[in-house]
mmCIF file of C-alpha atoms and ligand atoms in Angstrom:
data_model
loop_
_atom_site.group_PDB
_atom_site.id
_atom_site.type_symbol
_atom_site.label_atom_id
_atom_site.label_comp_id
_atom_site.label_asym_id
_atom_site.label_seq_id
_atom_site.Cartn_x
_atom_site.Cartn_y
_atom_site.Cartn_z
ATOM 1 C CA MET A 8 5.111 2.257 20.547
ATOM 2 C CA ARG A 9 4.620 -0.037 17.366
ATOM 3 C CA PRO A 10 2.361 -3.187 19.257
ATOM 4 C CA GLU A 11 1.698 -4.603 15.570
ATOM 5 C CA LEU A 12 5.730 -5.258 15.077
ATOM 6 C CA ASP A 13 7.234 -8.082 16.740
ATOM 7 C CA ALA A 14 10.877 -7.522 18.025
ATOM 8 C CA GLU A 15 12.361 -8.205 14.458
ATOM 9 C CA GLN A 16 9.547 -6.379 12.524
ATOM 10 C CA ALA A 17 10.494 -3.536 14.603
ATOM 11 C CA ARG A 18 14.346 -3.986 14.306
ATOM 12 C CA LEU A 19 13.911 -4.117 10.535
ATOM 13 C CA ALA A 20 12.006 -0.885 10.681
ATOM 14 C CA ASP A 21 14.940 1.036 12.685
ATOM 15 C CA GLU A 22 17.079 -0.836 9.892
ATOM 16 C CA VAL A 23 15.275 1.243 7.603
ATOM 17 C CA ASP A 24 15.484 4.575 9.614
ATOM 18 C CA ARG A 25 19.517 4.356 9.762
ATOM 19 C CA VAL A 26 20.109 3.985 6.194
ATOM 20 C CA LEU A 27 17.266 6.263 5.145
ATOM 21 C CA ASP A 28 19.221 8.592 8.179
ATOM 22 C CA SER A 29 22.903 7.578 6.607
ATOM 23 C CA ALA A 30 22.003 9.563 2.698
ATOM 24 C CA PRO A 31 22.974 12.733 1.988
ATOM 25 C CA PRO A 32 20.164 15.861 2.596
ATOM 26 C CA GLY A 33 18.544 16.027 -0.754
ATOM 27 C CA THR A 34 18.976 12.501 -1.757
ATOM 28 C CA ALA A 35 16.636 11.583 -4.674
ATOM 29 C CA PRO A 36 13.114 9.430 -3.773
ATOM 30 C CA LEU A 37 14.821 6.646 -6.418
ATOM 31 C CA ASP A 38 18.152 6.779 -5.127
ATOM 32 C CA LEU A 39 17.176 6.216 -1.689
ATOM 33 C CA PHE A 40 15.646 3.019 -2.835
ATOM 34 C CA ALA A 41 18.616 2.155 -4.400
ATOM 35 C CA LEU A 42 20.229 2.540 -1.099
ATOM 36 C CA LEU A 43 17.842 0.608 0.603
ATOM 37 C CA GLY A 44 18.103 -1.865 -2.009
ATOM 38 C CA ALA A 45 21.644 -2.842 -2.102
ATOM 39 C CA GLU A 46 21.104 -3.416 2.049
ATOM 40 C CA ARG A 47 18.049 -6.082 0.898
ATOM 41 C CA LEU A 48 15.580 -3.961 2.909
ATOM 42 C CA LEU A 49 13.459 -3.324 0.114
ATOM 43 C CA ALA A 50 11.967 -6.294 -0.725
ATOM 44 C CA VAL A 51 12.480 -8.481 2.652
ATOM 45 C CA HIS A 52 9.826 -11.179 1.759
ATOM 46 C CA TYR A 53 11.681 -12.294 -1.926
ATOM 47 C CA PRO A 54 13.601 -15.089 -1.280
ATOM 48 C CA VAL A 55 17.701 -14.577 -0.645
ATOM 49 C CA GLU A 56 18.614 -15.417 -4.632
ATOM 50 C CA PHE A 57 16.727 -12.553 -6.103
ATOM 51 C CA GLY A 58 17.959 -9.646 -3.320
ATOM 52 C CA GLY A 59 15.670 -10.262 -0.640
ATOM 53 C CA ARG A 60 15.889 -12.016 2.806
ATOM 54 C CA GLY A 61 13.190 -14.590 2.630
ATOM 55 C CA LEU A 62 11.161 -13.172 5.208
ATOM 56 C CA SER A 63 7.444 -13.059 5.790
ATOM 57 C CA LEU A 64 5.012 -10.463 4.078
ATOM 58 C CA ALA A 65 4.521 -9.211 7.701
ATOM 59 C CA HIS A 66 7.951 -8.384 8.005
ATOM 60 C CA HIS A 67 8.032 -6.425 4.284
ATOM 61 C CA VAL A 68 5.082 -4.451 5.482
ATOM 62 C CA ALA A 69 6.899 -3.750 8.571
ATOM 63 C CA ALA A 70 10.200 -2.178 6.340
ATOM 64 C CA ALA A 71 7.633 -0.743 3.787
ATOM 65 C CA GLU A 72 5.738 1.509 6.606
ATOM 66 C CA ARG A 73 8.794 3.313 7.635
ATOM 67 C CA MET A 74 9.326 4.059 3.485
ATOM 68 C CA GLY A 75 6.144 5.773 3.365
ATOM 69 C CA ALA A 76 6.344 7.295 6.970
ATOM 70 C CA ARG A 77 9.495 9.064 5.738
ATOM 71 C CA GLY A 78 8.179 10.419 2.773
ATOM 72 C CA LEU A 79 9.311 8.199 0.020
ATOM 73 C CA PRO A 80 6.877 7.825 -2.648
ATOM 74 C CA ASP A 81 5.038 4.525 -1.611
ATOM 75 C CA VAL A 82 3.435 4.225 -4.822
ATOM 76 C CA VAL A 83 6.512 3.296 -6.548
ATOM 77 C CA HIS A 84 7.390 1.128 -4.057
ATOM 78 C CA ILE A 85 3.469 -0.591 -4.170
ATOM 79 C CA VAL A 86 3.376 -0.490 -8.143
ATOM 80 C CA THR A 87 7.217 -2.263 -8.164
ATOM 81 C CA VAL A 88 7.943 -4.141 -5.262
ATOM 82 C CA GLN A 89 4.377 -5.100 -4.270
ATOM 83 C CA ALA A 90 2.167 -5.677 -7.483
ATOM 84 C CA LEU A 91 4.576 -6.317 -10.313
ATOM 85 C CA GLY A 92 7.265 -8.414 -8.156
ATOM 86 C CA GLY A 93 4.583 -9.707 -6.296
ATOM 87 C CA ALA A 94 2.860 -11.276 -9.402
ATOM 88 C CA LEU A 95 5.945 -12.435 -10.766
ATOM 89 C CA LEU A 96 7.306 -14.128 -7.442
ATOM 90 C CA ALA A 97 3.761 -15.662 -7.229
ATOM 91 C CA PHE A 98 2.865 -16.857 -10.863
ATOM 92 C CA GLY A 99 6.371 -16.197 -12.808
ATOM 93 C CA SER A 100 8.225 -18.246 -14.505
ATOM 94 C CA ALA A 101 11.749 -19.189 -12.885
ATOM 95 C CA GLU A 102 13.392 -17.382 -15.569
ATOM 96 C CA GLN A 103 11.351 -14.327 -15.611
ATOM 97 C CA GLN A 104 11.895 -14.437 -11.290
ATOM 98 C CA ALA A 105 15.875 -14.413 -12.223
ATOM 99 C CA ARG A 106 15.126 -11.736 -14.686
ATOM 100 C CA TRP A 107 13.256 -8.917 -13.063
ATOM 101 C CA LEU A 108 13.196 -9.789 -9.361
ATOM 102 C CA PRO A 109 16.794 -8.964 -8.862
ATOM 103 C CA PRO A 110 16.837 -5.531 -10.424
ATOM 104 C CA ILE A 111 13.164 -4.595 -8.626
ATOM 105 C CA ALA A 112 14.601 -5.567 -4.661
ATOM 106 C CA ALA A 113 17.824 -3.581 -5.832
ATOM 107 C CA GLY A 114 16.033 -0.804 -6.122
ATOM 108 C CA ARG A 115 17.704 -0.021 -9.957
ATOM 109 C CA LEU A 116 14.354 -1.106 -11.729
ATOM 110 C CA PHE A 117 10.963 0.526 -11.659
ATOM 111 C CA GLY A 118 7.507 -1.098 -13.190
ATOM 112 C CA SER A 119 4.013 -0.085 -13.435
ATOM 113 C CA LEU A 120 0.203 -1.701 -14.032
ATOM 114 C CA LEU A 121 -1.061 -1.408 -17.494
ATOM 115 C CA LEU A 122 -4.816 -2.803 -15.970
ATOM 116 C CA SER A 123 -7.180 0.294 -16.352
ATOM 117 C CA GLU A 124 -8.674 1.750 -19.532
ATOM 118 C CA PRO A 125 -10.630 4.675 -20.744
ATOM 119 C CA GLU A 126 -13.747 2.848 -20.859
ATOM 120 C CA ALA A 127 -12.768 0.164 -18.112
ATOM 121 C CA GLY A 128 -11.895 1.629 -14.790
ATOM 122 C CA SER A 129 -12.463 -0.485 -11.790
ATOM 123 C CA ASP A 130 -14.366 -2.885 -14.296
ATOM 124 C CA ALA A 131 -10.947 -4.535 -15.374
ATOM 125 C CA ALA A 132 -12.745 -7.461 -17.531
ATOM 126 C CA ALA A 133 -14.090 -4.853 -19.396
ATOM 127 C CA ILE A 134 -10.650 -4.249 -21.487
ATOM 128 C CA ARG A 135 -10.323 -3.675 -24.999
ATOM 129 C CA ALA A 136 -6.811 -3.933 -25.692
ATOM 130 C CA THR A 137 -6.018 -7.332 -27.814
ATOM 131 C CA ALA A 138 -2.968 -9.400 -28.037
ATOM 132 C CA ASN A 139 -2.998 -11.243 -31.524
ATOM 133 C CA PRO A 140 -0.706 -14.151 -31.991
ATOM 134 C CA ASP A 141 2.529 -13.570 -34.015
ATOM 135 C CA GLY A 142 4.582 -16.379 -35.000
ATOM 136 C CA GLU A 143 5.765 -16.952 -31.130
ATOM 137 C CA GLY A 144 4.439 -14.648 -29.765
ATOM 138 C CA TRP A 145 1.934 -11.594 -29.780
ATOM 139 C CA ARG A 146 0.995 -7.763 -30.708
ATOM 140 C CA ILE A 147 -0.152 -5.778 -27.933
ATOM 141 C CA THR A 148 -2.597 -2.917 -29.315
ATOM 142 C CA GLY A 149 -4.678 -0.804 -27.141
ATOM 143 C CA VAL A 150 -4.935 1.910 -24.884
ATOM 144 C CA LYS A 151 -4.351 1.856 -20.846
ATOM 145 C CA THR A 152 -4.937 4.576 -18.771
ATOM 146 C CA TRP A 153 -4.321 6.082 -14.683
ATOM 147 C CA SER A 154 -1.163 4.499 -14.636
ATOM 148 C CA VAL A 155 0.608 6.214 -12.300
ATOM 149 C CA ALA A 156 4.843 6.644 -12.173
ATOM 150 C CA THR A 157 4.929 5.055 -15.274
ATOM 151 C CA ASP A 158 7.707 7.651 -16.319
ATOM 152 C CA ARG A 159 9.689 6.105 -13.798
ATOM 153 C CA SER A 160 9.198 2.518 -15.247
ATOM 154 C CA GLY A 161 11.146 -0.002 -17.677
ATOM 155 C CA VAL A 162 8.567 -2.560 -17.256
ATOM 156 C CA ALA A 163 4.808 -2.815 -17.218
ATOM 157 C CA LEU A 164 2.378 -5.897 -16.194
ATOM 158 C CA CYS A 165 -0.123 -5.414 -18.946
ATOM 159 C CA SER A 166 -3.596 -6.994 -19.348
ATOM 160 C CA ALA A 167 -4.827 -7.389 -22.392
ATOM 161 C CA ARG A 168 -7.333 -10.014 -24.793
ATOM 162 C CA THR A 169 -6.059 -13.022 -26.110
ATOM 163 C CA ARG A 170 -9.501 -14.253 -27.408
ATOM 164 C CA ALA A 171 -12.836 -13.595 -27.881
ATOM 165 C CA GLY A 172 -13.575 -15.499 -24.148
ATOM 166 C CA LEU A 173 -16.405 -17.932 -23.116
ATOM 167 C CA ASN A 174 -17.604 -15.325 -20.251
ATOM 168 C CA ARG A 175 -16.229 -11.951 -19.637
ATOM 169 C CA TYR A 176 -13.315 -13.064 -17.539
ATOM 170 C CA ASP A 177 -11.988 -15.910 -19.775
ATOM 171 C CA GLY A 178 -9.610 -14.764 -22.826
ATOM 172 C CA ILE A 179 -7.584 -12.501 -20.600
ATOM 173 C CA SER A 180 -3.852 -12.433 -20.388
ATOM 174 C CA LEU A 181 -0.743 -10.592 -18.759
ATOM 175 C CA PHE A 182 2.034 -9.848 -20.033
ATOM 176 C CA LEU A 183 5.775 -7.575 -19.250
ATOM 177 C CA LEU A 184 5.768 -4.960 -21.435
ATOM 178 C CA ASP A 185 9.015 -3.333 -22.279
ATOM 179 C CA LEU A 186 8.135 0.530 -22.030
ATOM 180 C CA ALA A 187 11.451 1.805 -24.154
ATOM 181 C CA ASP A 188 9.749 0.005 -26.882
ATOM 182 C CA PRO A 189 8.893 2.540 -29.268
ATOM 183 C CA ALA A 190 5.674 0.849 -30.291
ATOM 184 C CA ILE A 191 4.544 2.226 -26.952
ATOM 185 C CA ARG A 192 3.847 6.068 -26.147
ATOM 186 C CA MET A 193 2.574 7.521 -22.348
ATOM 187 C CA THR A 194 1.084 11.031 -22.158
ATOM 188 C CA PRO A 195 0.524 12.593 -18.811
ATOM 189 C CA LEU A 196 -2.926 13.156 -17.650
ATOM 190 C CA PRO A 197 -2.209 16.137 -15.357
ATOM 191 C CA ARG A 198 -3.669 16.372 -11.801
ATOM 192 C CA ALA A 199 -4.760 19.376 -9.570
ATOM 193 C CA LEU A 200 -2.009 17.987 -7.317
ATOM 194 C CA GLY A 201 0.699 15.899 -7.278
ATOM 195 C CA ASP A 202 2.489 13.386 -10.138
ATOM 196 C CA PRO A 203 0.216 12.881 -12.784
ATOM 197 C CA TYR A 204 -1.208 9.640 -14.426
ATOM 198 C CA PHE A 205 -0.181 8.439 -17.317
ATOM 199 C CA GLU A 206 -2.253 7.196 -20.309
ATOM 200 C CA VAL A 207 -0.055 4.772 -22.316
ATOM 201 C CA THR A 208 -0.757 3.557 -26.167
ATOM 202 C CA VAL A 209 0.056 0.536 -27.086
ATOM 203 C CA ASP A 210 0.389 0.456 -31.074
ATOM 204 C CA GLY A 211 1.039 -3.269 -32.030
ATOM 205 C CA ALA A 212 4.038 -3.730 -29.793
ATOM 206 C CA TYR A 213 5.520 -7.018 -29.989
ATOM 207 C CA VAL A 214 5.855 -10.113 -27.059
ATOM 208 C CA GLY A 215 7.583 -12.930 -27.063
ATOM 209 C CA PRO A 216 6.290 -16.059 -25.498
ATOM 210 C CA GLU A 217 8.881 -15.180 -22.228
ATOM 211 C CA SER A 218 6.985 -12.056 -21.984
ATOM 212 C CA LEU A 219 3.069 -14.216 -20.805
ATOM 213 C CA VAL A 220 3.217 -14.369 -17.050
ATOM 214 C CA GLY A 221 1.143 -16.760 -15.798
ATOM 215 C CA PRO A 222 -1.401 -18.849 -18.034
ATOM 216 C CA LEU A 223 -3.137 -18.044 -21.344
ATOM 217 C CA HIS A 224 -6.288 -16.879 -21.266
ATOM 218 C CA ARG A 225 -6.873 -17.691 -17.872
ATOM 219 C CA GLY A 226 -5.068 -13.908 -16.449
ATOM 220 C CA TRP A 227 -8.336 -12.936 -14.896
ATOM 221 C CA SER A 228 -7.995 -14.988 -11.527
ATOM 222 C CA LEU A 229 -4.130 -13.533 -10.882
ATOM 223 C CA LEU A 230 -5.607 -10.259 -10.998
ATOM 224 C CA PRO A 231 -7.121 -9.982 -7.318
ATOM 225 C CA SER A 232 -3.878 -10.892 -5.923
ATOM 226 C CA THR A 233 -1.436 -8.611 -8.191
ATOM 227 C CA ILE A 234 -3.369 -5.681 -6.171
ATOM 228 C CA SER A 235 -3.588 -7.153 -3.277
ATOM 229 C CA PHE A 236 -1.076 -5.148 -0.928
ATOM 230 C CA GLU A 237 -2.583 -1.953 -2.615
ATOM 231 C CA ARG A 238 -6.171 -3.034 -2.104
ATOM 232 C CA ALA A 239 -4.923 -4.243 1.982
ATOM 233 C CA GLY A 240 -4.662 -0.247 2.488
ATOM 234 C CA PHE A 241 -1.379 0.725 3.673
ATOM 235 C CA GLU A 242 -1.131 3.108 1.178
ATOM 236 C CA CYS A 243 -4.283 4.775 2.548
ATOM 237 C CA LEU A 244 -2.249 4.501 5.890
ATOM 238 C CA SER A 245 0.772 5.872 5.191
ATOM 239 C CA ARG A 246 -1.687 8.991 2.947
ATOM 240 C CA ALA A 247 -3.607 9.467 6.515
ATOM 241 C CA ALA A 248 -0.869 9.677 8.654
ATOM 242 C CA SER A 249 1.421 12.059 6.694
ATOM 243 C CA TRP A 250 -2.099 14.444 6.577
ATOM 244 C CA LEU A 251 -3.031 13.704 10.019
ATOM 245 C CA ALA A 252 0.247 14.915 11.056
ATOM 246 C CA ALA A 253 -0.175 18.296 9.200
ATOM 247 C CA ALA A 254 -3.271 18.401 10.838
ATOM 248 C CA GLU A 255 -2.589 18.150 14.117
ATOM 249 C CA GLU A 256 0.426 20.815 13.198
ATOM 250 C CA GLU A 257 -2.641 23.002 12.415
ATOM 251 C CA PHE A 258 -4.317 22.307 15.316
ATOM 252 C CA ARG A 259 -1.779 23.571 17.841
ATOM 253 C CA ARG A 260 -1.923 26.781 16.159
ATOM 254 C CA LEU A 261 -5.868 27.428 16.667
ATOM 255 C CA PRO A 262 -6.660 29.614 19.749
ATOM 256 C CA SER A 263 -7.361 27.529 22.910
ATOM 257 C CA GLU A 264 -10.785 27.166 22.972
ATOM 258 C CA GLU A 265 -11.123 26.126 19.735
ATOM 259 C CA ARG A 266 -8.655 23.687 21.012
ATOM 260 C CA ALA A 267 -10.532 22.685 23.876
ATOM 261 C CA ALA A 268 -13.629 21.849 21.163
ATOM 262 C CA GLY A 269 -11.705 19.697 18.403
ATOM 263 C CA ALA A 270 -9.925 17.640 20.933
ATOM 264 C CA GLY A 271 -12.000 14.555 21.194
ATOM 265 C CA ASP A 272 -12.293 14.588 17.430
ATOM 266 C CA LEU A 273 -8.711 14.394 17.235
ATOM 267 C CA VAL A 274 -8.714 11.346 19.577
ATOM 268 C CA ARG A 275 -11.325 10.070 17.869
ATOM 269 C CA LEU A 276 -9.556 10.232 14.680
ATOM 270 C CA ARG A 277 -6.536 8.949 15.944
ATOM 271 C CA ALA A 278 -7.982 5.347 17.417
ATOM 272 C CA ARG A 279 -9.807 5.438 13.328
ATOM 273 C CA LEU A 280 -6.585 5.373 12.279
ATOM 274 C CA ALA A 281 -4.745 3.073 14.915
ATOM 275 C CA GLY A 282 -7.461 0.806 14.504
ATOM 276 C CA ALA A 283 -6.991 0.805 10.862
ATOM 277 C CA ARG A 284 -3.657 -0.357 10.860
ATOM 278 C CA ALA A 285 -3.881 -2.779 13.218
ATOM 279 C CA LEU A 286 -6.460 -4.723 10.798
ATOM 280 C CA ALA A 287 -3.919 -4.029 8.068
ATOM 281 C CA PHE A 288 -0.960 -5.961 9.798
ATOM 282 C CA HIS A 289 -3.563 -8.176 10.979
ATOM 283 C CA THR A 290 -4.147 -9.244 7.160
ATOM 284 C CA MET A 291 -0.498 -9.751 6.639
ATOM 285 C CA HIS A 292 0.419 -11.184 9.952
ATOM 286 C CA THR A 293 -2.593 -13.850 8.909
ATOM 287 C CA ALA A 294 -1.061 -14.381 5.104
ATOM 288 C CA ASP A 295 -0.141 -17.654 4.458
ATOM 289 C CA ASP A 296 3.128 -17.462 2.466
ATOM 290 C CA LEU A 297 2.040 -14.733 0.052
ATOM 291 C CA ASP A 298 -1.770 -15.912 0.234
ATOM 292 C CA VAL A 299 -3.815 -13.447 1.716
ATOM 293 C CA ASP A 300 -7.193 -13.621 2.921
ATOM 294 C CA GLU A 301 -9.675 -11.730 0.327
ATOM 295 C CA VAL A 302 -12.284 -11.190 2.549
ATOM 296 C CA LEU A 303 -9.699 -9.249 5.198
ATOM 297 C CA ILE A 304 -8.582 -7.342 2.535
ATOM 298 C CA ALA A 305 -11.862 -5.805 2.003
ATOM 299 C CA PHE A 306 -12.356 -4.843 5.477
ATOM 300 C CA SER A 307 -9.026 -3.809 5.606
ATOM 301 C CA LYS A 308 -9.031 -1.753 2.715
ATOM 302 C CA LEU A 309 -12.457 -0.009 3.589
ATOM 303 C CA ALA A 310 -11.264 0.493 7.397
ATOM 304 C CA CYS A 311 -8.142 2.339 5.895
ATOM 305 C CA ALA A 312 -9.622 4.037 3.043
ATOM 306 C CA ARG A 313 -12.380 5.542 5.191
ATOM 307 C CA ALA A 314 -9.743 6.295 7.957
ATOM 308 C CA GLY A 315 -7.738 8.682 5.810
ATOM 309 C CA GLN A 316 -10.874 10.383 4.085
ATOM 310 C CA ALA A 317 -12.584 11.193 7.762
ATOM 311 C CA VAL A 318 -8.868 13.041 8.617
ATOM 312 C CA ALA A 319 -9.279 14.697 5.458
ATOM 313 C CA ARG A 320 -12.709 15.421 5.968
ATOM 314 C CA TRP A 321 -12.144 16.446 9.159
ATOM 315 C CA ALA A 322 -9.148 18.865 8.511
ATOM 316 C CA GLY A 323 -10.857 20.651 5.372
ATOM 317 C CA GLU A 324 -13.965 21.611 7.468
ATOM 318 C CA GLU A 325 -12.529 22.280 10.781
ATOM 319 C CA LEU A 326 -8.853 23.784 10.219
ATOM 320 C CA PRO A 327 -7.106 26.897 7.463
ATOM 321 C CA PRO A 328 -6.595 25.678 4.359
ATOM 322 C CA THR A 329 -2.831 25.212 4.168
ATOM 323 C CA PRO A 330 -1.278 23.267 0.880
ATOM 324 C CA ALA A 331 -1.148 20.398 3.302
ATOM 325 C CA LEU A 332 -4.308 19.987 3.799
ATOM 326 C CA ARG A 333 -5.113 21.110 0.676
ATOM 327 C CA ALA A 334 -3.855 17.907 -1.288
ATOM 328 C CA ALA A 335 -5.295 15.760 1.738
ATOM 329 C CA VAL A 336 -8.848 16.844 1.062
ATOM 330 C CA ALA A 337 -8.299 16.760 -3.321
ATOM 331 C CA GLU A 338 -6.311 13.838 -2.549
ATOM 332 C CA ALA A 339 -9.269 11.491 -0.179
ATOM 333 C CA PRO A 340 -11.366 10.819 -2.843
ATOM 334 C CA GLU A 341 -8.978 8.277 -4.076
ATOM 335 C CA LEU A 342 -8.292 6.018 -1.677
ATOM 336 C CA THR A 343 -12.359 4.457 -2.155
ATOM 337 C CA VAL A 344 -11.197 3.971 -5.533
ATOM 338 C CA SER A 345 -8.454 2.724 -6.643
ATOM 339 C CA GLY A 346 -6.983 -0.600 -6.413
ATOM 340 C CA GLY A 347 -10.415 -1.838 -6.500
ATOM 341 C CA PRO A 348 -13.841 1.019 -5.616
ATOM 342 C CA GLN A 349 -15.519 0.072 -2.098
ATOM 343 C CA GLU A 350 -18.241 -1.033 -3.875
ATOM 344 C CA GLN A 351 -16.496 -4.106 -4.814
ATOM 345 C CA GLN A 352 -14.990 -4.572 -0.837
ATOM 346 C CA LEU A 353 -18.346 -4.564 0.399
ATOM 347 C CA ASP A 354 -19.521 -6.870 -2.249
ATOM 348 C CA LEU A 355 -16.855 -9.418 -1.454
ATOM 349 C CA ILE A 356 -17.643 -8.796 2.479
ATOM 350 C CA ALA A 357 -21.787 -9.549 1.602
ATOM 351 C CA HIS A 358 -20.939 -12.578 0.315
ATOM 352 C CA ASP A 359 -18.364 -13.868 2.631
ATOM 353 C CA PHE A 360 -21.386 -13.463 5.333
ATOM 354 C CA PRO A 361 -23.989 -15.981 5.891
ATOM 355 C CA ILE A 362 -26.506 -14.044 5.099
ATOM 356 C CA GLY A 363 -25.185 -13.776 1.761
ATOM 357 C CA GLY A 364 -24.609 -17.480 1.529
ATOM 358 C CA ALA A 365 -28.430 -17.427 1.925
ATOM 359 C CA VAL A 366 -29.465 -15.701 -0.835
ATOM 360 C CA ARG A 367 -27.391 -16.971 -3.333
HETATM 361 C C1 FAD B 417 -4.401 7.084 -6.614
HETATM 362 C C2 FAD B 417 -4.385 5.880 -8.422
HETATM 363 C C3 FAD B 417 -3.760 5.243 -8.575
HETATM 364 C C4 FAD B 417 -3.761 4.134 -9.698
HETATM 365 N N1 FAD B 417 -3.136 3.826 -10.477
HETATM 366 C C5 FAD B 417 -3.473 3.027 -11.678
HETATM 367 C C6 FAD B 417 -2.215 1.989 -11.987
HETATM 368 O O1 FAD B 417 -0.888 2.424 -11.790
HETATM 369 N N2 FAD B 417 -2.991 0.886 -13.290
HETATM 370 C C7 FAD B 417 -3.907 1.237 -13.427
HETATM 371 O O2 FAD B 417 -3.834 0.428 -14.587
HETATM 372 N N3 FAD B 417 -4.831 1.763 -12.602
HETATM 373 C C8 FAD B 417 -4.632 2.640 -12.003
HETATM 374 N N4 FAD B 417 -5.635 3.298 -11.100
HETATM 375 C C9 FAD B 417 -6.788 3.090 -11.280
HETATM 376 C C10 FAD B 417 -8.096 2.424 -10.825
HETATM 377 O O3 FAD B 417 -7.327 0.797 -10.445
HETATM 378 C C11 FAD B 417 -9.579 2.144 -11.446
HETATM 379 O O4 FAD B 417 -9.233 1.339 -12.283
HETATM 380 C C12 FAD B 417 -10.063 4.015 -11.873
HETATM 381 O O5 FAD B 417 -9.212 4.515 -10.259
HETATM 382 C C13 FAD B 417 -11.113 4.052 -11.811
HETATM 383 O O6 FAD B 417 -11.614 5.488 -12.301
HETATM 384 P P1 FAD B 417 -12.608 5.403 -13.401
HETATM 385 O O7 FAD B 417 -12.817 7.063 -13.383
HETATM 386 O O8 FAD B 417 -12.915 4.537 -14.394
HETATM 387 O O9 FAD B 417 -14.162 4.919 -12.626
HETATM 388 P P2 FAD B 417 -15.094 4.000 -12.128
HETATM 389 O O10 FAD B 417 -14.411 2.573 -11.943
HETATM 390 O O11 FAD B 417 -16.301 3.998 -13.712
HETATM 391 O O12 FAD B 417 -15.811 4.178 -11.066
HETATM 392 C C14 FAD B 417 -16.596 5.118 -11.001
HETATM 393 C C15 FAD B 417 -17.183 5.270 -9.817
HETATM 394 O O13 FAD B 417 -17.894 4.261 -9.482
HETATM 395 C C16 FAD B 417 -18.304 3.409 -8.307
HETATM 396 N N5 FAD B 417 -17.643 2.022 -8.794
HETATM 397 C C17 FAD B 417 -16.661 1.323 -9.876
HETATM 398 N N6 FAD B 417 -17.152 0.107 -9.727
HETATM 399 C C18 FAD B 417 -18.417 -0.670 -9.251
HETATM 400 C C19 FAD B 417 -19.268 -1.445 -8.999
HETATM 401 N N7 FAD B 417 -19.095 -2.749 -9.104
HETATM 402 N N8 FAD B 417 -20.496 -0.937 -8.254
HETATM 403 C C20 FAD B 417 -20.886 -0.343 -7.719
HETATM 404 N N9 FAD B 417 -20.355 1.022 -7.902
HETATM 405 C C21 FAD B 417 -18.814 0.826 -8.513
HETATM 406 C C22 FAD B 417 -16.567 4.103 -7.837
HETATM 407 O O14 FAD B 417 -16.495 3.338 -6.754
HETATM 408 C C23 FAD B 417 -16.619 4.979 -8.293
HETATM 409 O O15 FAD B 417 -17.181 5.634 -7.293
HETATM 410 C C24 FAD B 417 -5.694 4.237 -10.508
HETATM 411 C C25 FAD B 417 -6.636 4.872 -9.708
HETATM 412 C C26 FAD B 417 -5.731 5.843 -8.321
HETATM 413 C C27 FAD B 417 -7.034 6.891 -7.869
#
């Protein structure tokens, strides 16, 4: 049962299943994205002229959730379709939208986010990358890190300082970078498990005026929306759901007395994940077009990330260490750091509560 989805959203999720079922076994994930793109299923919330179906964000997450559940690398989808494509949809010029959104919606172009830096992780205002005026455009220089799926990407959204700034949030601008530019070098940073992160060195890459996304010097205010999908926690949910499935498989192999002792834990974990999922869908159902409530997103991200961590912790403590469960334990700490650490979510929530208003 999928109570969070209305009939049309449930049909979309089924359509995703049908397209994926029609692919020959062993089809590479990036080719599966192209198959979904050809059916306009990859970005149903994009307007029809850009390869979408002109539907709502809630419809999009219903389709995207199925892609994650079927094992497609949701980080590719979240960064490309949701973050980079979403930023262009919300703040891009008509030319940028017409150029970049159709290949993204078709699953033929993938993108990356170049926001974090070695000395400026979660604090995205502490960046040192600069974009200095050069003719009609700018030359960008800096080092970005923790970028994911960068080796599969053709384009990246990069933050850089365009002036010293009236305060630390002023003077940051966002640019589109062509990752094939020889002035850009990427180095994999291996992880204990899974795909590597990338450190990306940008050494005087020239970008023209058509590459500036949103207003000059005022890119900071666009960043929360850019990563808001990631912050809603959907990527935590799909990872948590696959960890729970792996845990349940192991649980069924335990001797009956151990199963009896652990059954209550399993019921609580399932309920916790279902509650987090309901909250994540609620944030999307209540979105005003592309505008999602910041505080609801913070609640949702916290609930999803912590539910995922609870699953991994339980599996790590109570079950034999299979490769899938080891991966869950290794990856779980990331959930409360990526896309904004939990402290930032708590801060947002605290400021919105009446007591926060009273002490401000
Ligand atoms: C899976 C994953 C994918 C990512 N993908 C990308 C990407 O594609 N592009 C990109 O640019 N970046 C990406 N990041 C980077 C991410 O957004 C953060 O910038 C980065 O993880 C922060 O790492 P750090 O080591 O600098 O930690 P820090 O930010 O230094 O955090 C260290 C610790 O301090 C805590 N902390 C942080 N801020 C506060 C605060 N304000 N108050 C209290 N405590 C705080 C954190 O919770 C954490 O425990 C990704 C990260 C992960 C885990």
